[in-house]
């Protein structure tokens, strides 16, 4: 079974006997899929191409029945696992260089870890935000920058997991609907694995940086005259007709990879979780995955508690916020989504029930922010040297709102999850600095703040005096 990849660690380890026991106990591929609606449990191989439950139509989550049953001596030793995961960072094995697979004991979804498809994703930086912390009166504010992944977004952590499953199960073609980042990640990992890939994107509504990636990595990229939700709906029909493996976040293995930043965050805080994690919300796979990651750490005794997990949406693409307001999060009415943060331009999020569970279980919040608030927050993060996508900046905009509403105390440790790299959508950034991004009515009340952040490039004569004079005007 799938524990061969761990053996070098076990040989190296000071507590080798103990670790061999864990590897055998935890690395066997004994996962199952459990429906989050009716609780039906199936094996991984029984999942339908659209990953929906045949009984109730809901989504599945990966469960590991063995974990709950182990008691006493058989229970994984948290101290040994923490040691092993850290120690792997110094290993020379390719799989250990992945910030996803170095935690492989907690994602035993493959029969063999021998040929995982990896681009050395994960192990992303956790930056301290000093300026924003000061402005908000918070002592400890951090940004976990998932835009520092190989294709520039958090999707890589999920893609390495689900694409490795696709490869192991013998698929020759993979596909996704996307607002851009999923397609960039899928295209790259499919290319690494030698698989064909199909991308469905909404025509004209994705950032050029992302579209260029899908082309470069060799996907068949179809621009459709529907929105993201329409693309996903169509793809769901397509995978029922042809042997194509669906790699959207309805695929529960995607979330297994995307839960690992929770492990990295816990590790970075020496296994004392931060008080609050703030995440952007689009299709709501990521918030669901991170919640699952922290839940598993707690259930296995690796951390003592869960952080609050809050989800922030753009005001024009806020179906989850409305669900909380209108239905106490028991139902969700799809909306027609509009936001310049195109990554989260989603009106009918597939994983909304999973995200609701995470928000409610952790005591987090769900709220929305305006286009001006997103643009300002993005520029402020830029000023700290942390460029990100507009969709990522909703986290800082959301934190400001939560702080203003008294929902975050100054003593709390807060982590913002930045999901994408700033170069994904350079048009947005340039538009902001040139003053062409926002309409006048969107900026009412924010004019001064925006003006103080705008740094448009200026035309200057090619002389020493002219450049120095421009510099003097800027910095005094
Ligand atoms: N941030 C970025 C940069 C994204 O690309 C996405 C989603 C999200 C946040 C929201 O994450 O969907 O898990 O709630 N992008 C998807 C895509 C939909 O196709 O690239 P979510």
XYZ file of C-alpha atoms and ligand atoms in Angstrom:
497
model
C 0.000 0.000 0.000
C 0.934 3.621 -0.052
C 3.491 3.995 2.669
C 6.682 3.425 0.757
C 7.442 7.125 0.337
C 7.657 7.635 4.054
C 10.263 4.973 4.685
C 13.345 7.134 4.139
C 12.056 9.459 6.853
C 11.498 6.579 9.175
C 15.027 5.351 8.599
C 16.443 8.791 9.282
C 14.346 9.425 12.304
C 15.453 9.243 15.898
C 12.095 7.775 16.748
C 12.085 5.474 13.763
C 10.111 2.598 15.209
C 7.392 4.928 16.289
C 7.232 6.616 12.904
C 7.085 3.373 10.967
C 4.040 2.547 13.062
C 2.406 5.850 12.087
C 3.294 5.501 8.478
C 1.642 2.126 8.289
C -1.322 3.296 10.313
C -1.861 6.629 8.569
C -0.640 6.336 4.996
C -2.823 3.483 3.829
C -5.342 4.672 1.315
C -8.432 3.928 3.356
C -10.335 7.086 2.581
C -14.031 7.189 1.869
C -16.384 9.835 0.543
C -19.266 10.973 2.735
C -22.190 12.988 1.396
C -22.587 16.245 3.317
C -26.359 16.138 2.653
C -27.651 12.650 3.471
C -24.509 11.145 5.015
C -24.234 8.334 2.415
C -20.738 6.830 2.432
C -19.128 5.494 -0.754
C -15.655 4.480 -1.841
C -13.573 6.878 -3.906
C -14.003 4.735 -7.007
C -17.807 4.916 -6.750
C -18.010 8.697 -7.171
C -20.002 9.866 -10.206
C -18.242 12.088 -12.787
C -19.958 15.216 -11.382
C -19.069 14.301 -7.765
C -22.719 14.664 -6.701
C -24.536 12.194 -4.467
C -26.969 10.055 -6.476
C -29.386 10.029 -3.544
C -29.624 13.722 -2.648
C -27.488 15.645 -5.167
C -25.176 17.129 -2.534
C -21.362 17.148 -2.522
C -19.023 14.678 -0.862
C -16.175 15.202 1.544
C -13.216 12.905 2.057
C -13.277 11.070 5.385
C -10.751 8.754 6.996
C -12.697 6.328 9.163
C -9.541 4.825 10.646
C -8.579 8.053 12.402
C -11.575 8.205 14.691
C -11.290 4.612 15.762
C -7.742 4.664 16.959
C -7.340 4.991 20.657
C -4.429 4.857 23.081
C -1.188 3.531 21.673
C -2.532 3.325 18.117
C -3.439 6.966 18.006
C -0.976 9.052 15.982
C 1.521 10.758 18.198
C 1.094 14.503 17.555
C 4.629 15.312 18.623
C 6.150 12.793 16.221
C 4.051 13.990 13.304
C 4.997 17.622 13.931
C 8.645 16.648 14.052
C 8.397 14.549 10.899
C 6.653 17.273 8.866
C 9.203 19.882 9.810
C 12.106 17.547 9.246
C 10.933 16.801 5.692
C 11.685 20.379 4.717
C 15.354 19.390 4.785
C 14.821 16.191 2.836
C 16.096 15.744 -0.707
C 13.003 13.819 -1.884
C 10.856 15.729 -4.408
C 7.639 14.836 -2.599
C 8.959 16.295 0.650
C 9.570 19.663 -1.022
C 5.846 20.021 -1.550
C 4.065 21.909 1.196
C 1.103 19.657 0.487
C 2.699 16.230 0.433
C 5.015 16.760 3.363
C 1.771 16.456 5.350
C 0.806 13.285 3.495
C -0.173 11.392 6.625
C -3.232 13.658 6.705
C -4.159 13.169 3.064
C -3.907 9.464 2.348
C -5.953 9.635 -0.849
C -3.592 7.738 -3.157
C -2.629 4.085 -3.387
C 0.936 5.183 -3.969
C 2.712 8.442 -3.268
C 5.344 7.263 -5.737
C 4.269 9.452 -8.632
C 2.396 12.434 -7.281
C 2.193 15.333 -9.721
C 3.936 18.195 -7.973
C 5.431 21.571 -8.818
C 6.681 22.071 -5.243
C 3.565 23.925 -4.244
C 2.808 25.165 -0.757
C 5.346 26.220 1.881
C 4.186 29.751 1.140
C 5.336 32.720 3.221
C 3.508 34.112 6.213
C 4.232 37.846 6.319
C 3.728 40.197 9.214
C 1.635 43.224 8.218
C 2.985 46.127 10.242
C 1.380 49.148 8.593
C -2.093 47.675 8.375
C -1.831 46.355 11.947
C -0.942 49.822 13.207
C -3.723 51.480 11.250
C -6.254 48.996 12.611
C -4.942 48.899 16.163
C -4.265 45.176 16.037
C -1.113 43.717 17.596
C -0.643 40.658 15.442
C -1.689 40.774 11.810
C -0.298 38.420 9.170
C -0.813 37.560 5.519
C -0.461 33.983 4.340
C 0.422 34.551 0.695
C -0.900 31.703 -1.398
C -0.159 33.783 -4.490
C 3.437 32.646 -4.012
C 2.566 29.188 -5.328
C 4.068 27.931 -8.617
C 1.244 29.192 -10.859
C 0.561 32.204 -8.668
C -2.527 31.148 -6.752
C -3.779 28.914 -3.944
C -5.262 26.536 -6.506
C -1.950 24.708 -6.854
C -2.305 23.040 -3.477
C -5.625 21.525 -4.501
C -4.522 20.706 -7.996
C -1.531 18.607 -6.976
C -3.879 16.451 -4.910
C -6.787 16.015 -7.333
C -4.637 15.717 -10.424
C -2.544 13.017 -8.764
C -5.794 11.119 -8.148
C -6.810 11.607 -11.806
C -3.478 10.223 -12.955
C -3.556 7.274 -10.591
C -7.042 6.378 -11.802
C -5.887 6.368 -15.414
C -7.693 9.433 -16.817
C -6.224 10.869 -20.006
C -8.104 14.178 -19.945
C -8.992 16.614 -17.151
C -11.240 19.670 -17.213
C -12.459 22.649 -15.214
C -14.667 25.694 -15.452
C -12.834 28.702 -14.132
C -12.625 32.390 -13.420
C -8.967 31.942 -14.367
C -6.816 30.619 -11.556
C -8.158 27.087 -11.461
C -7.563 26.813 -15.187
C -3.997 28.132 -14.884
C -3.216 25.617 -12.138
C -4.945 22.709 -13.836
C -3.250 23.398 -17.151
C 0.191 23.431 -15.535
C -0.279 20.255 -13.499
C -1.892 18.441 -16.435
C 1.097 19.395 -18.578
C 3.462 18.043 -15.909
C 1.498 14.787 -15.816
C 1.277 14.499 -19.605
C -2.541 14.675 -19.577
C -4.804 16.640 -21.901
C -6.801 19.457 -20.375
C -9.966 21.346 -21.224
C -10.800 24.781 -19.818
C -14.178 26.540 -19.934
C -14.030 30.246 -19.080
C -16.506 33.112 -19.252
C -15.794 35.161 -22.374
C -14.109 38.490 -21.606
C -14.409 38.217 -17.839
C -11.099 36.783 -16.807
C -7.767 38.468 -16.232
C -5.287 38.214 -19.111
C -2.478 36.867 -16.948
C -4.545 33.802 -16.131
C -5.750 33.219 -19.681
C -2.161 33.390 -20.925
C -1.150 30.667 -18.479
C -3.773 28.205 -19.724
C -2.572 28.828 -23.287
C 1.081 28.472 -22.371
C 0.538 25.167 -20.585
C -1.287 23.813 -23.610
C -4.944 23.525 -22.577
C -7.828 23.559 -24.983
C -9.299 26.845 -23.743
C -12.937 27.529 -24.637
C -14.343 31.005 -24.013
C -18.108 30.691 -23.585
C -20.752 33.391 -23.704
C -21.983 32.526 -20.203
C -20.715 33.356 -16.708
C -18.658 31.053 -14.467
C -21.781 29.386 -13.103
C -22.911 28.654 -16.684
C -19.484 27.206 -17.528
C -19.578 24.875 -14.522
C -23.110 23.765 -15.318
C -22.163 22.899 -18.888
C -19.012 21.076 -17.825
C -21.047 19.001 -15.390
C -23.053 17.760 -18.392
C -19.925 17.198 -20.508
C -18.189 14.938 -17.957
C -21.251 12.685 -17.900
C -20.800 12.097 -21.645
C -17.037 11.526 -21.897
C -14.250 10.078 -19.704
C -13.021 13.473 -18.537
C -11.991 14.040 -14.935
C -13.623 17.110 -13.362
C -11.193 19.275 -11.417
C -13.404 22.006 -10.000
C -13.660 22.224 -6.238
C -16.777 20.016 -6.266
C -14.065 17.366 -6.584
C -13.407 16.577 -2.911
C -9.730 15.750 -3.506
C -9.115 19.379 -4.455
C -10.118 20.349 -0.937
C -7.764 17.779 0.561
C -4.851 19.651 -0.973
C -6.317 23.027 -0.127
C -6.630 22.140 3.551
C -2.838 22.008 3.940
C -2.291 25.786 4.348
C -4.155 25.294 7.625
C -1.358 22.915 8.670
C 1.294 25.408 7.578
C -0.381 28.210 9.500
C -0.683 26.091 12.650
C 2.939 25.039 12.286
C 4.070 28.657 11.837
C 2.402 29.558 15.138
C 4.047 26.580 16.826
C 0.732 24.725 16.819
C -1.143 27.465 18.652
C -3.684 28.498 16.067
C -4.304 32.205 15.407
C -7.577 33.651 16.679
C -8.994 34.535 13.306
C -8.458 33.555 9.669
C -10.053 35.698 6.968
C -10.638 34.185 3.526
C -12.183 35.445 0.270
C -15.337 33.650 -0.847
C -16.144 32.723 -4.446
C -17.184 29.151 -5.148
C -16.466 28.587 -1.428
C -14.197 25.589 -1.802
C -11.240 27.250 -0.132
C -12.949 28.336 3.081
C -14.437 24.841 3.310
C -11.030 23.234 2.835
C -9.265 25.373 5.424
C -12.021 24.698 7.949
C -11.627 20.970 7.321
C -7.875 21.243 7.793
C -8.143 22.927 11.178
C -10.943 20.565 12.250
C -8.784 17.539 11.486
C -5.822 18.998 13.366
C -8.023 19.512 16.387
C -9.660 16.082 16.187
C -6.256 14.411 15.972
C -4.983 16.371 18.956
C -2.452 18.451 17.005
C -4.019 21.768 18.026
C -6.284 22.613 20.935
C -8.908 24.762 19.198
C -10.170 26.168 15.918
C -9.548 29.693 14.687
C -12.579 31.767 13.760
C -12.879 31.564 9.987
C -14.591 34.507 8.272
C -15.542 34.635 4.600
C -15.600 37.902 2.673
C -17.382 38.397 -0.638
C -17.599 41.281 -3.092
C -20.836 43.227 -2.695
C -21.913 42.436 -6.252
C -21.198 38.709 -5.863
C -22.482 38.021 -2.366
C -24.871 35.053 -2.442
C -23.508 33.655 0.828
C -23.902 36.968 2.656
C -27.509 37.094 1.450
C -28.056 33.515 2.501
C -27.081 34.433 6.080
C -29.268 37.552 6.007
C -32.323 36.107 4.275
C -32.349 32.435 5.242
C -30.104 32.048 8.309
C -27.803 30.184 5.922
C -30.262 27.336 5.395
C -30.849 28.132 1.707
C -29.006 30.035 -1.007
C -30.532 32.054 -3.834
C -28.138 32.389 -6.776
C -27.371 35.972 -7.833
C -26.145 37.448 -11.095
C -22.610 38.313 -10.073
C -20.759 41.539 -10.875
C -17.384 42.552 -9.526
C -14.062 43.685 -10.926
C -12.486 41.078 -8.659
C -13.195 38.603 -11.450
C -11.770 35.622 -9.560
C -14.769 35.725 -7.218
C -17.389 36.730 -9.760
C -19.574 33.768 -8.822
C -23.309 33.843 -8.160
C -24.102 30.219 -7.385
C -21.275 28.808 -5.225
C -21.091 25.026 -5.268
C -19.605 24.523 -1.799
C -21.811 26.956 0.107
C -23.121 24.368 2.576
C -19.593 23.311 3.512
C -18.590 26.955 4.011
C -21.634 27.649 6.194
C -20.633 24.771 8.420
C -17.121 26.193 8.781
C -18.300 29.725 9.586
C -20.857 28.502 12.119
C -18.616 25.909 13.729
C -15.729 28.351 14.187
C -17.777 31.408 15.174
C -16.620 33.418 12.145
C -18.491 36.019 10.107
C -19.648 36.399 6.557
C -19.778 39.852 5.038
C -19.295 41.784 1.834
C -17.212 44.779 0.770
C -17.606 47.351 -1.990
C -15.533 47.789 -5.123
C -13.864 50.905 -3.675
C -13.056 49.097 -0.421
C -11.449 46.255 -2.369
C -9.363 48.610 -4.507
C -8.167 50.588 -1.475
C -7.275 47.467 0.489
C -5.339 46.103 -2.473
C -3.336 49.319 -2.783
C -2.645 49.282 0.968
C -1.315 45.754 0.789
C 0.784 46.860 -2.156
C 2.267 49.600 0.005
C 3.480 46.920 2.387
C 5.248 45.217 -0.480
C 2.598 42.520 -0.700
C 0.964 42.710 -4.062
C -2.066 40.509 -4.531
C -5.110 40.008 -6.691
C -8.209 42.106 -6.076
C -10.039 38.980 -4.895
C -7.385 38.514 -2.202
C -7.703 42.105 -1.000
C -11.295 41.532 0.131
C -9.725 39.995 3.237
C -8.157 43.258 4.409
C -11.253 45.219 3.398
C -13.326 42.727 5.401
C -11.060 42.949 8.415
C -11.418 46.735 8.462
C -15.171 46.337 8.507
C -15.096 43.664 11.212
C -12.806 45.831 13.305
C -15.079 48.872 12.852
C -18.038 46.756 13.952
C -16.167 45.653 17.088
C -15.981 42.025 15.967
C -12.203 41.764 16.184
C -10.388 42.706 19.405
C -7.019 44.463 19.310
C -5.437 41.548 21.170
C -6.437 38.994 18.531
C -3.973 37.349 16.174
C -5.418 37.648 12.684
C -4.286 35.990 9.447
C -5.448 37.182 6.028
C -5.348 34.571 3.312
C -4.054 36.182 0.123
C -5.108 33.892 -2.675
C -3.474 35.210 -5.840
C -0.390 37.008 -7.154
C -0.576 40.673 -8.133
C 0.693 40.020 -11.675
C -2.367 37.906 -12.455
C -4.379 41.057 -13.051
C -2.059 43.961 -13.842
C -4.846 45.760 -15.759
C -6.770 46.206 -12.503
C -3.774 47.671 -10.698
C -2.892 50.046 -13.514
C -6.526 51.114 -13.780
C -6.552 51.958 -10.080
C -3.403 54.065 -10.230
C -4.496 55.838 -13.417
C -7.888 56.606 -11.918
C -9.794 54.698 -14.606
C -10.838 51.674 -12.529
C -13.775 52.962 -10.510
C -16.817 55.025 -11.493
C -17.333 58.329 -9.687
C -20.376 57.140 -7.749
C -18.405 54.165 -6.412
C -15.748 56.367 -4.846
C -18.030 58.721 -2.906
C -16.567 59.199 0.572
C -13.283 57.532 -0.413
C -11.877 60.215 -2.739
C -9.091 61.363 -0.419
C -8.040 57.864 0.576
C -7.878 56.773 -3.033
C -5.929 59.854 -4.122
C -3.375 59.274 -1.355
C -2.747 55.740 -2.616
C -2.631 56.374 -6.374
C 0.849 56.288 -7.887
C 0.423 56.684 -11.592
C 3.574 56.657 -13.706
C 4.491 60.145 -14.861
C 6.177 61.494 -17.980
C 9.477 63.195 -17.172
C 12.189 64.790 -19.318
C 15.289 62.614 -19.670
C 17.480 64.875 -17.530
C 19.010 64.521 -14.065
C 17.319 67.697 -12.900
C 13.852 66.671 -14.053
C 14.030 63.215 -12.420
C 15.388 64.614 -9.137
C 12.740 67.271 -9.094
C 10.024 64.642 -9.591
C 11.528 62.630 -6.743
C 11.614 65.685 -4.503
C 7.985 66.360 -5.192
C 7.112 62.766 -4.222
C 9.256 62.229 -1.141
C 9.994 65.768 -0.027
N -9.270 34.253 -4.717
C -8.839 33.936 -5.948
C -7.617 34.626 -6.461
C -9.532 32.970 -6.721
O -9.081 32.648 -7.923
C -10.699 32.376 -6.196
C -11.454 31.397 -6.956
C -11.092 32.743 -4.888
C -10.361 33.681 -4.188
C -12.274 32.141 -4.234
O -12.028 30.844 -3.799
O -13.851 29.727 -5.054
O -12.622 28.561 -3.238
O -14.180 30.421 -2.693
N -11.216 31.130 -8.175
C -11.859 30.039 -8.919
C -11.203 29.862 -10.265
C -13.316 30.029 -8.923
O -11.857 29.352 -11.201
O -10.038 30.167 -10.408
P -13.245 29.812 -3.677
